[in-house]
Coordinates of C-alpha atoms in Angstrom, one line a residue:
M18 CA 120.6 141.4 119.3
D19 CA 118.8 138.6 117.6
Q20 CA 115.1 137.8 118.1
F21 CA 115.8 134.9 120.4
E22 CA 117.9 137.0 122.8
S23 CA 115.3 139.8 122.8
K24 CA 112.6 137.3 123.7
I25 CA 114.7 136.1 126.7
V26 CA 115.0 139.6 128.0
R27 CA 111.2 140.0 128.0
N28 CA 110.9 136.7 130.0
L29 CA 113.6 137.0 132.7
P30 CA 111.6 134.9 135.2
D31 CA 112.1 131.9 132.9
L32 CA 115.8 132.1 133.8
L33 CA 115.2 131.3 137.5
M34 CA 115.7 127.6 137.9
N35 CA 115.0 126.7 141.6
D36 CA 113.0 127.7 144.7
W37 CA 113.8 131.4 144.2
K38 CA 111.3 131.4 141.4
N39 CA 108.4 130.7 143.8
I40 CA 109.8 133.1 146.3
F41 CA 109.8 135.9 143.7
L42 CA 106.5 135.0 142.2
S43 CA 104.6 138.0 143.5
E44 CA 107.4 140.4 142.6
L45 CA 107.7 139.1 139.0
G46 CA 104.2 140.1 138.4
E47 CA 104.6 143.7 139.7
S48 CA 104.6 146.6 137.3
Y49 CA 108.1 147.7 138.3
F50 CA 109.5 144.3 137.1
S51 CA 107.8 144.7 133.8
S52 CA 109.3 148.2 133.6
L53 CA 112.7 146.8 134.5
Q54 CA 112.5 144.2 131.7
S55 CA 111.6 146.9 129.2
K56 CA 114.3 149.2 130.3
L57 CA 116.9 146.4 130.2
S58 CA 115.8 145.3 126.8
E59 CA 116.2 148.8 125.5
K60 CA 119.6 149.2 127.0
M61 CA 120.7 145.9 125.4
H62 CA 119.6 147.2 122.0
L63 CA 121.8 150.3 122.4
E64 CA 124.9 149.0 124.2
E65 CA 126.8 146.0 125.5
V66 CA 125.3 144.8 128.8
Y67 CA 126.9 142.5 131.4
P68 CA 126.6 139.7 132.5
P69 CA 125.2 137.7 129.6
V70 CA 121.4 137.3 129.8
N71 CA 121.6 133.6 130.8
A72 CA 123.9 134.5 133.7
I73 CA 121.9 137.4 135.2
F74 CA 120.3 135.2 137.9
N75 CA 123.4 133.0 138.5
A76 CA 123.6 134.1 142.1
F77 CA 120.2 132.6 142.8
N78 CA 120.5 129.6 140.4
L79 CA 123.8 128.4 141.9
C80 CA 122.6 128.9 145.5
S81 CA 119.0 128.0 146.2
F82 CA 117.0 129.7 149.0
A83 CA 116.9 126.5 150.9
D84 CA 120.7 126.1 150.8
T85 CA 121.6 129.7 151.6
K86 CA 123.6 130.1 154.8
V87 CA 126.0 132.9 153.9
V88 CA 125.3 136.1 151.9
I89 CA 127.9 138.3 150.3
I90 CA 126.6 141.6 149.0
G91 CA 128.1 143.6 146.1
Q92 CA 126.9 146.7 144.4
D93 CA 126.8 146.0 140.6
P94 CA 128.6 143.6 138.2
Y95 CA 132.1 144.2 136.8
H96 CA 131.8 146.5 133.8
G97 CA 134.6 145.1 131.7
K98 CA 134.1 142.6 128.8
G99 CA 134.1 139.0 129.9
Q100 CA 134.3 139.7 133.7
A101 CA 130.8 139.5 135.0
H102 CA 129.1 136.1 135.3
G103 CA 126.3 136.8 137.8
L104 CA 128.2 136.3 141.1
C105 CA 129.4 139.4 143.0
F106 CA 133.2 139.8 143.0
S107 CA 133.7 136.6 141.0
V108 CA 135.0 136.3 137.4
P109 CA 135.1 133.4 135.0
T110 CA 138.2 131.1 134.9
G111 CA 140.9 132.6 132.7
I112 CA 139.9 136.2 133.3
P113 CA 142.6 138.3 135.2
L114 CA 141.7 139.0 138.8
P115 CA 140.2 142.5 139.3
P116 CA 141.8 144.5 142.2
S117 CA 139.0 143.8 144.7
L118 CA 139.1 140.1 144.0
R119 CA 142.9 140.1 144.4
N120 CA 142.5 141.6 147.9
I121 CA 139.7 139.1 148.8
K122 CA 142.1 136.3 147.9
K123 CA 144.9 137.9 149.9
E124 CA 142.7 138.1 153.0
L125 CA 141.5 134.6 152.5
Y126 CA 145.1 133.2 152.5
L127 CA 146.0 135.4 155.5
D128 CA 142.9 134.2 157.3
F129 CA 143.7 130.5 156.9
D130 CA 147.5 131.0 157.0
V131 CA 148.1 129.3 153.7
F132 CA 150.4 130.2 150.8
L133 CA 148.6 129.9 147.6
E134 CA 148.9 131.8 144.3
S135 CA 145.7 130.8 142.6
Q136 CA 144.8 133.1 139.7
D137 CA 141.4 131.5 139.3
G138 CA 138.8 134.1 140.1
D139 CA 135.7 131.8 139.6
L140 CA 134.0 131.6 143.0
S141 CA 131.2 129.4 141.8
Q142 CA 132.3 126.7 144.3
W143 CA 131.4 129.1 147.1
A144 CA 127.9 129.5 145.7
K145 CA 127.4 125.8 145.3
Q146 CA 128.1 125.4 149.1
G147 CA 125.4 127.9 150.1
V148 CA 127.0 131.3 149.7
L149 CA 124.6 133.7 147.9
M150 CA 126.9 136.1 146.0
L151 CA 124.4 138.8 145.4
N152 CA 124.9 142.1 143.6
A153 CA 122.2 144.6 144.6
I154 CA 122.0 145.7 140.9
L155 CA 122.2 142.6 138.6
T156 CA 123.3 144.2 135.3
V157 CA 125.6 147.0 134.0
S158 CA 126.5 148.6 130.7
D159 CA 130.0 148.2 129.3
S160 CA 132.5 150.5 130.9
K161 CA 129.7 152.4 132.8
P162 CA 129.7 151.4 136.5
G163 CA 126.4 152.1 138.2
S164 CA 124.7 152.6 134.9
H165 CA 121.7 150.4 135.8
V166 CA 121.0 151.9 139.2
D167 CA 117.6 153.2 138.0
L168 CA 116.3 150.0 136.5
G169 CA 114.7 148.7 139.7
W170 CA 116.9 145.7 140.5
Q171 CA 117.3 146.9 144.1
K172 CA 113.7 146.3 144.9
L173 CA 114.0 142.7 143.9
T174 CA 117.3 142.0 145.6
S175 CA 116.3 143.8 148.8
M176 CA 113.2 141.6 148.9
A177 CA 115.5 138.6 148.7
I178 CA 117.6 139.8 151.6
E179 CA 114.4 140.5 153.7
K180 CA 113.0 137.0 152.8
I181 CA 116.3 135.3 154.0
S182 CA 116.2 137.4 157.2
Q183 CA 112.5 136.6 157.9
E184 CA 112.3 132.9 157.0
K185 CA 115.8 131.6 157.9
E186 CA 118.0 131.6 161.0
H187 CA 121.7 131.8 161.6
V188 CA 122.7 133.1 158.2
V189 CA 126.0 135.0 158.0
F190 CA 125.9 138.3 156.1
L191 CA 129.3 139.6 154.9
L192 CA 128.9 143.3 154.5
W193 CA 132.0 144.7 152.8
G194 CA 131.9 148.5 152.5
N195 CA 129.4 151.2 153.0
Y196 CA 127.0 150.2 150.2
A197 CA 126.6 146.7 151.5
Q198 CA 126.3 147.9 155.1
Q199 CA 123.4 150.1 154.2
L200 CA 121.5 147.0 153.3
A201 CA 121.9 145.7 156.8
K202 CA 118.6 147.4 157.6
H203 CA 116.8 144.5 155.9
V204 CA 118.4 141.9 158.3
D205 CA 117.4 141.0 161.8
P206 CA 120.7 141.0 163.8
Q207 CA 119.0 139.0 166.6
K208 CA 118.6 136.0 164.2
H209 CA 121.7 136.3 162.0
L210 CA 125.4 137.3 162.2
L211 CA 126.5 140.5 160.4
I212 CA 130.2 140.8 159.8
K213 CA 131.1 144.3 158.7
S214 CA 134.4 145.5 157.3
S215 CA 135.8 148.0 154.8
H216 CA 135.5 147.2 151.1
P217 CA 138.2 145.0 149.5
S218 CA 138.9 147.6 146.8
P219 CA 142.5 148.9 146.9
L220 CA 141.5 152.4 147.9
S221 CA 139.4 151.2 150.8
A222 CA 141.5 148.2 151.8
N223 CA 144.7 150.2 152.0
R224 CA 143.1 152.6 154.5
G225 CA 142.7 149.7 156.9
G226 CA 139.8 147.5 158.1
W227 CA 140.0 144.9 155.4
F228 CA 143.2 143.0 155.9
G229 CA 143.1 141.0 159.1
N230 CA 139.3 141.1 159.6
R231 CA 139.1 137.3 159.0
P232 CA 135.6 137.1 157.6
F233 CA 136.0 133.6 156.3
S234 CA 137.1 131.8 159.5
K235 CA 134.6 133.9 161.5
T236 CA 131.9 132.7 159.2
N237 CA 132.9 129.1 159.6
E238 CA 133.1 129.3 163.3
Y239 CA 129.6 130.6 163.5
L240 CA 128.2 128.0 161.1
V241 CA 129.8 125.1 163.0
A242 CA 128.6 126.6 166.3
H243 CA 125.1 126.4 164.9
E244 CA 125.5 122.8 163.6
M245 CA 126.0 123.7 159.9
K246 CA 128.8 122.6 157.6
A247 CA 131.7 125.0 157.2
I248 CA 132.4 126.5 153.8
N249 CA 135.5 125.3 152.0
W250 CA 136.7 128.7 150.9
L251 CA 140.1 127.6 149.5

């Protein structure tokens, strides 16, 4: 790692580009966040870490707090080279679709009764419409899923979920699988809509509870009912 990249790792808050920076202001000064940056920097010296440093906060930078009206929660980034770019379940254009994303696309087409064969896994256009595509853990080491579980990211991302729950109304939380559903404790169900289903991974989806749960049309119905613009998911 060159000196410039190392400097960026020690100044992660500089990578936040919108109103989330002010929301996180108190957290960014906490000792756990300094520890997180040090641990992350150390890992980056020893092994390949994803996503690239400048994409770690993509979920926040592409979807401001003010614009957030849907939240999709993942666990941690894809751990294969070139896959992770800071949005849960999404991959950059040109990268083959991981199995979970393939099943997300299948359910999307079933939900809206369309026949599409798009192999583009970049879901940035969702984020730009107000979908916060948040992994609870924002980084991962190459080929080691869950390897950054002890860095401290969950404290920051749980705070983000709590802030949305407390200060906004009528946000849709799409909770796919047990891990995401455990984070429902941070959300007030009286103010927001929680749509729970099994995880789109093949093992979980094939057991039932994923295909046919229609999360995308249900989300749009709720948004429109509360006088918000529907998401163009396709």
